[in-house]
């Protein structure tokens, strides 16, 4: 092998090594920000009636009667995201160390949006599941609550305008 060819292979191996070190960690809580729509839903959906929630989010996937603690409505959403998996073969050239590995970007996830109803009104909104994106916490739950946030804002806007 010529010296130029070895240098090219070393350059490619170094590039692959750098790319393989860019794997997104499983726990992104220290770098990710809470999604603004899901954060707004925790506050703005409080007070909506059961009929309001059915209008904006649809019918729940499951419900649980919690006695004096009200009911918990669960909306389960499975999100199929585009999946990119890159596998780089391990290779070594002379004195250059072996380089290889794989990168998996944007696997699927799911969100369980839980809404506590007390006295027929929303008292609390919470999220559970594999629902984070690399830079956003609870982001896979947006599709469940985005229409309800808009609905609540519209109702509050109308109520404010009527009270003037």
JSON list of C-alpha atoms in Angstrom, two decimals:
[
{"chain": "A", "resi": 1, "resn": "UNK", "atom": "CA", "xyz": [0.00, 0.00, 0.00]},
{"chain": "A", "resi": 2, "resn": "UNK", "atom": "CA", "xyz": [1.24, 3.43, -0.78]},
{"chain": "A", "resi": 3, "resn": "UNK", "atom": "CA", "xyz": [1.84, 6.05, 1.84]},
{"chain": "A", "resi": 4, "resn": "UNK", "atom": "CA", "xyz": [-0.94, 8.24, 0.38]},
{"chain": "A", "resi": 5, "resn": "UNK", "atom": "CA", "xyz": [-3.46, 5.41, 0.54]},
{"chain": "A", "resi": 6, "resn": "UNK", "atom": "CA", "xyz": [-2.57, 4.70, 4.18]},
{"chain": "A", "resi": 7, "resn": "UNK", "atom": "CA", "xyz": [-3.03, 8.39, 5.03]},
{"chain": "A", "resi": 8, "resn": "UNK", "atom": "CA", "xyz": [-6.44, 8.41, 3.34]},
{"chain": "A", "resi": 9, "resn": "UNK", "atom": "CA", "xyz": [-7.51, 5.34, 5.29]},
{"chain": "A", "resi": 10, "resn": "UNK", "atom": "CA", "xyz": [-6.25, 6.92, 8.51]},
{"chain": "A", "resi": 11, "resn": "UNK", "atom": "CA", "xyz": [-8.27, 10.08, 7.74]},
{"chain": "A", "resi": 12, "resn": "UNK", "atom": "CA", "xyz": [-11.43, 8.03, 7.08]},
{"chain": "A", "resi": 13, "resn": "UNK", "atom": "CA", "xyz": [-10.88, 5.99, 10.24]},
{"chain": "A", "resi": 14, "resn": "UNK", "atom": "CA", "xyz": [-10.45, 9.17, 12.30]},
{"chain": "A", "resi": 15, "resn": "UNK", "atom": "CA", "xyz": [-13.67, 10.61, 10.83]},
{"chain": "A", "resi": 16, "resn": "UNK", "atom": "CA", "xyz": [-15.59, 7.44, 11.62]},
{"chain": "A", "resi": 17, "resn": "UNK", "atom": "CA", "xyz": [-14.21, 7.47, 15.15]},
{"chain": "A", "resi": 18, "resn": "UNK", "atom": "CA", "xyz": [-15.39, 11.04, 15.68]},
{"chain": "A", "resi": 19, "resn": "UNK", "atom": "CA", "xyz": [-18.87, 10.27, 14.30]},
{"chain": "A", "resi": 20, "resn": "UNK", "atom": "CA", "xyz": [-19.26, 7.17, 16.44]},
{"chain": "A", "resi": 21, "resn": "UNK", "atom": "CA", "xyz": [-18.53, 9.24, 19.55]},
{"chain": "A", "resi": 22, "resn": "UNK", "atom": "CA", "xyz": [-21.57, 11.45, 18.78]},
{"chain": "A", "resi": 23, "resn": "UNK", "atom": "CA", "xyz": [-24.07, 8.95, 20.16]},
{"chain": "A", "resi": 24, "resn": "UNK", "atom": "CA", "xyz": [-26.99, 10.52, 22.02]},
{"chain": "A", "resi": 25, "resn": "UNK", "atom": "CA", "xyz": [-27.14, 9.33, 25.65]},
{"chain": "A", "resi": 26, "resn": "UNK", "atom": "CA", "xyz": [-30.22, 7.48, 26.95]},
{"chain": "A", "resi": 27, "resn": "UNK", "atom": "CA", "xyz": [-30.73, 10.05, 29.71]},
{"chain": "A", "resi": 28, "resn": "UNK", "atom": "CA", "xyz": [-30.89, 13.52, 28.19]},
{"chain": "A", "resi": 29, "resn": "UNK", "atom": "CA", "xyz": [-32.42, 15.21, 31.24]},
{"chain": "A", "resi": 30, "resn": "UNK", "atom": "CA", "xyz": [-29.34, 17.36, 31.84]},
{"chain": "A", "resi": 31, "resn": "UNK", "atom": "CA", "xyz": [-29.30, 18.80, 28.30]},
{"chain": "A", "resi": 32, "resn": "UNK", "atom": "CA", "xyz": [-32.93, 18.63, 27.16]},
{"chain": "A", "resi": 33, "resn": "UNK", "atom": "CA", "xyz": [-35.55, 21.31, 27.77]},
{"chain": "A", "resi": 34, "resn": "UNK", "atom": "CA", "xyz": [-39.19, 20.59, 28.59]},
{"chain": "A", "resi": 35, "resn": "UNK", "atom": "CA", "xyz": [-41.37, 20.88, 25.49]},
{"chain": "A", "resi": 36, "resn": "UNK", "atom": "CA", "xyz": [-43.32, 24.17, 25.72]},
{"chain": "A", "resi": 37, "resn": "UNK", "atom": "CA", "xyz": [-46.62, 22.65, 24.57]},
{"chain": "A", "resi": 38, "resn": "UNK", "atom": "CA", "xyz": [-46.59, 19.83, 27.11]},
{"chain": "A", "resi": 39, "resn": "UNK", "atom": "CA", "xyz": [-45.53, 22.27, 29.83]},
{"chain": "A", "resi": 40, "resn": "UNK", "atom": "CA", "xyz": [-48.41, 24.60, 28.89]},
{"chain": "A", "resi": 41, "resn": "UNK", "atom": "CA", "xyz": [-50.87, 21.68, 28.98]},
{"chain": "A", "resi": 42, "resn": "UNK", "atom": "CA", "xyz": [-50.02, 21.00, 32.64]},
{"chain": "A", "resi": 43, "resn": "UNK", "atom": "CA", "xyz": [-51.35, 24.48, 33.49]},
{"chain": "A", "resi": 44, "resn": "UNK", "atom": "CA", "xyz": [-53.79, 25.50, 30.78]},
{"chain": "A", "resi": 45, "resn": "UNK", "atom": "CA", "xyz": [-55.83, 22.29, 30.62]},
{"chain": "A", "resi": 46, "resn": "UNK", "atom": "CA", "xyz": [-56.66, 22.49, 34.34]},
{"chain": "A", "resi": 47, "resn": "UNK", "atom": "CA", "xyz": [-60.35, 23.32, 34.65]},
{"chain": "A", "resi": 48, "resn": "UNK", "atom": "CA", "xyz": [-61.44, 21.90, 31.28]},
{"chain": "A", "resi": 49, "resn": "UNK", "atom": "CA", "xyz": [-64.56, 19.72, 31.53]},
{"chain": "A", "resi": 50, "resn": "UNK", "atom": "CA", "xyz": [-64.71, 16.05, 30.54]},
{"chain": "A", "resi": 51, "resn": "UNK", "atom": "CA", "xyz": [-66.64, 17.06, 27.40]},
{"chain": "A", "resi": 52, "resn": "UNK", "atom": "CA", "xyz": [-63.95, 19.66, 26.56]},
{"chain": "A", "resi": 53, "resn": "UNK", "atom": "CA", "xyz": [-61.18, 17.04, 26.80]},
{"chain": "A", "resi": 54, "resn": "UNK", "atom": "CA", "xyz": [-63.12, 14.58, 24.66]},
{"chain": "A", "resi": 55, "resn": "UNK", "atom": "CA", "xyz": [-63.57, 17.33, 22.05]},
{"chain": "A", "resi": 56, "resn": "UNK", "atom": "CA", "xyz": [-59.88, 18.27, 21.89]},
{"chain": "A", "resi": 57, "resn": "UNK", "atom": "CA", "xyz": [-58.09, 14.97, 22.66]},
{"chain": "A", "resi": 58, "resn": "UNK", "atom": "CA", "xyz": [-60.68, 12.35, 21.74]},
{"chain": "A", "resi": 59, "resn": "UNK", "atom": "CA", "xyz": [-61.77, 9.46, 23.89]},
{"chain": "A", "resi": 60, "resn": "UNK", "atom": "CA", "xyz": [-59.21, 8.05, 26.33]},
{"chain": "A", "resi": 61, "resn": "UNK", "atom": "CA", "xyz": [-57.52, 4.73, 25.68]},
{"chain": "A", "resi": 62, "resn": "UNK", "atom": "CA", "xyz": [-58.09, 3.69, 29.30]},
{"chain": "A", "resi": 63, "resn": "UNK", "atom": "CA", "xyz": [-59.70, 5.05, 32.46]},
{"chain": "A", "resi": 64, "resn": "UNK", "atom": "CA", "xyz": [-59.23, 4.21, 36.13]},
{"chain": "A", "resi": 65, "resn": "UNK", "atom": "CA", "xyz": [-61.55, 5.17, 38.98]},
{"chain": "A", "resi": 66, "resn": "UNK", "atom": "CA", "xyz": [-59.45, 6.35, 41.92]},
{"chain": "A", "resi": 67, "resn": "UNK", "atom": "CA", "xyz": [-62.33, 6.88, 44.37]},
{"chain": "A", "resi": 68, "resn": "UNK", "atom": "CA", "xyz": [-62.06, 10.21, 46.17]},
{"chain": "A", "resi": 69, "resn": "UNK", "atom": "CA", "xyz": [-58.99, 11.04, 44.05]},
{"chain": "A", "resi": 70, "resn": "UNK", "atom": "CA", "xyz": [-61.18, 11.17, 40.94]},
{"chain": "A", "resi": 71, "resn": "UNK", "atom": "CA", "xyz": [-60.60, 9.37, 37.67]},
{"chain": "A", "resi": 72, "resn": "UNK", "atom": "CA", "xyz": [-57.43, 9.06, 35.62]},
{"chain": "A", "resi": 73, "resn": "UNK", "atom": "CA", "xyz": [-57.84, 9.11, 31.86]},
{"chain": "A", "resi": 74, "resn": "UNK", "atom": "CA", "xyz": [-54.92, 7.71, 29.88]},
{"chain": "A", "resi": 75, "resn": "UNK", "atom": "CA", "xyz": [-54.17, 8.51, 26.27]},
{"chain": "A", "resi": 76, "resn": "UNK", "atom": "CA", "xyz": [-51.62, 6.08, 24.83]},
{"chain": "A", "resi": 77, "resn": "UNK", "atom": "CA", "xyz": [-49.72, 7.12, 21.71]},
{"chain": "A", "resi": 78, "resn": "UNK", "atom": "CA", "xyz": [-47.06, 5.07, 19.96]},
{"chain": "A", "resi": 79, "resn": "UNK", "atom": "CA", "xyz": [-44.89, 7.18, 17.70]},
{"chain": "A", "resi": 80, "resn": "UNK", "atom": "CA", "xyz": [-43.09, 5.58, 14.79]},
{"chain": "A", "resi": 81, "resn": "UNK", "atom": "CA", "xyz": [-40.21, 7.86, 13.90]},
{"chain": "A", "resi": 82, "resn": "UNK", "atom": "CA", "xyz": [-37.83, 7.48, 11.02]},
{"chain": "A", "resi": 83, "resn": "UNK", "atom": "CA", "xyz": [-35.05, 5.20, 12.13]},
{"chain": "A", "resi": 84, "resn": "UNK", "atom": "CA", "xyz": [-31.49, 5.53, 10.88]},
{"chain": "A", "resi": 85, "resn": "UNK", "atom": "CA", "xyz": [-28.96, 2.94, 11.92]},
{"chain": "A", "resi": 86, "resn": "UNK", "atom": "CA", "xyz": [-25.37, 3.19, 10.70]},
{"chain": "A", "resi": 87, "resn": "UNK", "atom": "CA", "xyz": [-22.97, 0.32, 11.27]},
{"chain": "A", "resi": 88, "resn": "UNK", "atom": "CA", "xyz": [-19.31, 0.88, 10.54]},
{"chain": "A", "resi": 89, "resn": "UNK", "atom": "CA", "xyz": [-17.14, -2.21, 10.16]},
{"chain": "A", "resi": 90, "resn": "UNK", "atom": "CA", "xyz": [-14.12, -2.52, 12.40]},
{"chain": "A", "resi": 91, "resn": "UNK", "atom": "CA", "xyz": [-10.92, -1.94, 10.50]},
{"chain": "A", "resi": 92, "resn": "UNK", "atom": "CA", "xyz": [-7.28, -1.60, 11.35]},
{"chain": "A", "resi": 93, "resn": "UNK", "atom": "CA", "xyz": [-4.42, -0.51, 9.13]},
{"chain": "A", "resi": 94, "resn": "UNK", "atom": "CA", "xyz": [-0.91, -1.21, 10.30]},
{"chain": "A", "resi": 95, "resn": "UNK", "atom": "CA", "xyz": [-0.19, 0.82, 13.43]},
{"chain": "A", "resi": 96, "resn": "UNK", "atom": "CA", "xyz": [-3.57, 2.59, 13.29]},
{"chain": "A", "resi": 97, "resn": "UNK", "atom": "CA", "xyz": [-5.88, 1.22, 15.99]},
{"chain": "A", "resi": 98, "resn": "UNK", "atom": "CA", "xyz": [-9.12, -0.59, 15.11]},
{"chain": "A", "resi": 99, "resn": "UNK", "atom": "CA", "xyz": [-12.06, 1.71, 14.52]},
{"chain": "A", "resi": 100, "resn": "UNK", "atom": "CA", "xyz": [-15.70, 0.75, 14.18]},
{"chain": "A", "resi": 101, "resn": "UNK", "atom": "CA", "xyz": [-19.09, 0.86, 15.82]},
{"chain": "A", "resi": 102, "resn": "UNK", "atom": "CA", "xyz": [-22.66, 1.87, 15.17]},
{"chain": "A", "resi": 103, "resn": "UNK", "atom": "CA", "xyz": [-24.96, 4.83, 15.60]},
{"chain": "A", "resi": 104, "resn": "UNK", "atom": "CA", "xyz": [-28.74, 4.58, 16.03]},
{"chain": "A", "resi": 105, "resn": "UNK", "atom": "CA", "xyz": [-30.66, 7.82, 15.47]},
{"chain": "A", "resi": 106, "resn": "UNK", "atom": "CA", "xyz": [-34.32, 8.49, 16.38]},
{"chain": "A", "resi": 107, "resn": "UNK", "atom": "CA", "xyz": [-35.76, 5.13, 17.42]},
{"chain": "A", "resi": 108, "resn": "UNK", "atom": "CA", "xyz": [-39.51, 4.90, 18.05]},
{"chain": "A", "resi": 109, "resn": "UNK", "atom": "CA", "xyz": [-41.12, 5.81, 21.34]},
{"chain": "A", "resi": 110, "resn": "UNK", "atom": "CA", "xyz": [-44.44, 6.08, 23.17]},
{"chain": "A", "resi": 111, "resn": "UNK", "atom": "CA", "xyz": [-46.28, 8.46, 25.46]},
{"chain": "A", "resi": 112, "resn": "UNK", "atom": "CA", "xyz": [-48.96, 7.89, 28.05]},
{"chain": "A", "resi": 113, "resn": "UNK", "atom": "CA", "xyz": [-50.67, 11.19, 28.79]},
{"chain": "A", "resi": 114, "resn": "UNK", "atom": "CA", "xyz": [-52.53, 10.90, 32.07]},
{"chain": "A", "resi": 115, "resn": "UNK", "atom": "CA", "xyz": [-55.27, 13.35, 32.97]},
{"chain": "A", "resi": 116, "resn": "UNK", "atom": "CA", "xyz": [-56.76, 13.37, 36.48]},
{"chain": "A", "resi": 117, "resn": "UNK", "atom": "CA", "xyz": [-60.45, 14.31, 36.54]},
{"chain": "A", "resi": 118, "resn": "UNK", "atom": "CA", "xyz": [-61.98, 15.48, 39.81]},
{"chain": "A", "resi": 119, "resn": "UNK", "atom": "CA", "xyz": [-65.61, 16.54, 39.85]},
{"chain": "A", "resi": 120, "resn": "UNK", "atom": "CA", "xyz": [-65.80, 16.28, 36.05]},
{"chain": "A", "resi": 121, "resn": "UNK", "atom": "CA", "xyz": [-62.92, 18.73, 35.47]},
{"chain": "A", "resi": 122, "resn": "UNK", "atom": "CA", "xyz": [-59.19, 18.41, 34.73]},
{"chain": "A", "resi": 123, "resn": "UNK", "atom": "CA", "xyz": [-57.19, 18.70, 37.94]},
{"chain": "A", "resi": 124, "resn": "UNK", "atom": "CA", "xyz": [-53.78, 17.47, 36.75]},
{"chain": "A", "resi": 125, "resn": "UNK", "atom": "CA", "xyz": [-51.89, 16.45, 33.59]},
{"chain": "A", "resi": 126, "resn": "UNK", "atom": "CA", "xyz": [-48.85, 14.15, 33.66]},
{"chain": "A", "resi": 127, "resn": "UNK", "atom": "CA", "xyz": [-46.76, 12.18, 31.14]},
{"chain": "A", "resi": 128, "resn": "UNK", "atom": "CA", "xyz": [-45.08, 8.77, 31.24]},
{"chain": "A", "resi": 129, "resn": "UNK", "atom": "CA", "xyz": [-43.23, 6.56, 28.80]},
{"chain": "A", "resi": 130, "resn": "UNK", "atom": "CA", "xyz": [-40.32, 6.71, 26.38]},
{"chain": "A", "resi": 131, "resn": "UNK", "atom": "CA", "xyz": [-41.44, 10.17, 25.31]},
{"chain": "A", "resi": 132, "resn": "UNK", "atom": "CA", "xyz": [-38.32, 12.32, 25.04]},
{"chain": "A", "resi": 133, "resn": "UNK", "atom": "CA", "xyz": [-36.43, 13.52, 22.00]},
{"chain": "A", "resi": 134, "resn": "UNK", "atom": "CA", "xyz": [-32.71, 14.31, 22.20]},
{"chain": "A", "resi": 135, "resn": "UNK", "atom": "CA", "xyz": [-33.32, 18.00, 22.98]},
{"chain": "A", "resi": 136, "resn": "UNK", "atom": "CA", "xyz": [-36.88, 18.01, 24.31]},
{"chain": "A", "resi": 137, "resn": "UNK", "atom": "CA", "xyz": [-38.52, 16.34, 27.31]},
{"chain": "A", "resi": 138, "resn": "UNK", "atom": "CA", "xyz": [-42.08, 14.95, 26.80]},
{"chain": "A", "resi": 139, "resn": "UNK", "atom": "CA", "xyz": [-41.98, 15.91, 23.10]},
{"chain": "A", "resi": 140, "resn": "UNK", "atom": "CA", "xyz": [-43.73, 12.74, 21.91]},
{"chain": "A", "resi": 141, "resn": "UNK", "atom": "CA", "xyz": [-46.77, 13.72, 24.00]},
{"chain": "A", "resi": 142, "resn": "UNK", "atom": "CA", "xyz": [-47.42, 16.92, 22.05]},
{"chain": "A", "resi": 143, "resn": "UNK", "atom": "CA", "xyz": [-49.80, 15.24, 19.60]},
{"chain": "A", "resi": 144, "resn": "UNK", "atom": "CA", "xyz": [-52.14, 14.33, 22.47]},
{"chain": "A", "resi": 145, "resn": "UNK", "atom": "CA", "xyz": [-52.36, 17.75, 24.11]},
{"chain": "A", "resi": 146, "resn": "UNK", "atom": "CA", "xyz": [-51.64, 20.38, 21.44]},
{"chain": "A", "resi": 147, "resn": "UNK", "atom": "CA", "xyz": [-55.29, 20.73, 20.39]},
{"chain": "A", "resi": 148, "resn": "UNK", "atom": "CA", "xyz": [-56.35, 20.95, 24.05]},
{"chain": "A", "resi": 149, "resn": "UNK", "atom": "CA", "xyz": [-53.85, 23.74, 24.76]},
{"chain": "A", "resi": 150, "resn": "UNK", "atom": "CA", "xyz": [-55.21, 25.68, 21.77]},
{"chain": "A", "resi": 151, "resn": "UNK", "atom": "CA", "xyz": [-58.78, 24.94, 22.89]},
{"chain": "A", "resi": 152, "resn": "UNK", "atom": "CA", "xyz": [-58.07, 26.12, 26.46]},
{"chain": "A", "resi": 153, "resn": "UNK", "atom": "CA", "xyz": [-56.39, 29.30, 25.18]},
{"chain": "A", "resi": 154, "resn": "UNK", "atom": "CA", "xyz": [-59.34, 30.04, 22.91]},
{"chain": "A", "resi": 155, "resn": "UNK", "atom": "CA", "xyz": [-61.80, 29.53, 25.77]},
{"chain": "A", "resi": 156, "resn": "UNK", "atom": "CA", "xyz": [-59.75, 31.77, 28.08]},
{"chain": "A", "resi": 157, "resn": "UNK", "atom": "CA", "xyz": [-59.52, 34.42, 25.35]},
{"chain": "A", "resi": 158, "resn": "UNK", "atom": "CA", "xyz": [-63.31, 34.35, 24.83]},
{"chain": "A", "resi": 159, "resn": "UNK", "atom": "CA", "xyz": [-63.96, 34.42, 28.60]},
{"chain": "A", "resi": 160, "resn": "UNK", "atom": "CA", "xyz": [-61.61, 37.41, 29.01]},
{"chain": "A", "resi": 161, "resn": "UNK", "atom": "CA", "xyz": [-63.26, 39.27, 26.12]},
{"chain": "A", "resi": 162, "resn": "UNK", "atom": "CA", "xyz": [-66.78, 38.64, 27.52]},
{"chain": "A", "resi": 163, "resn": "UNK", "atom": "CA", "xyz": [-65.82, 39.83, 31.02]},
{"chain": "A", "resi": 164, "resn": "UNK", "atom": "CA", "xyz": [-64.58, 43.21, 29.69]}
]
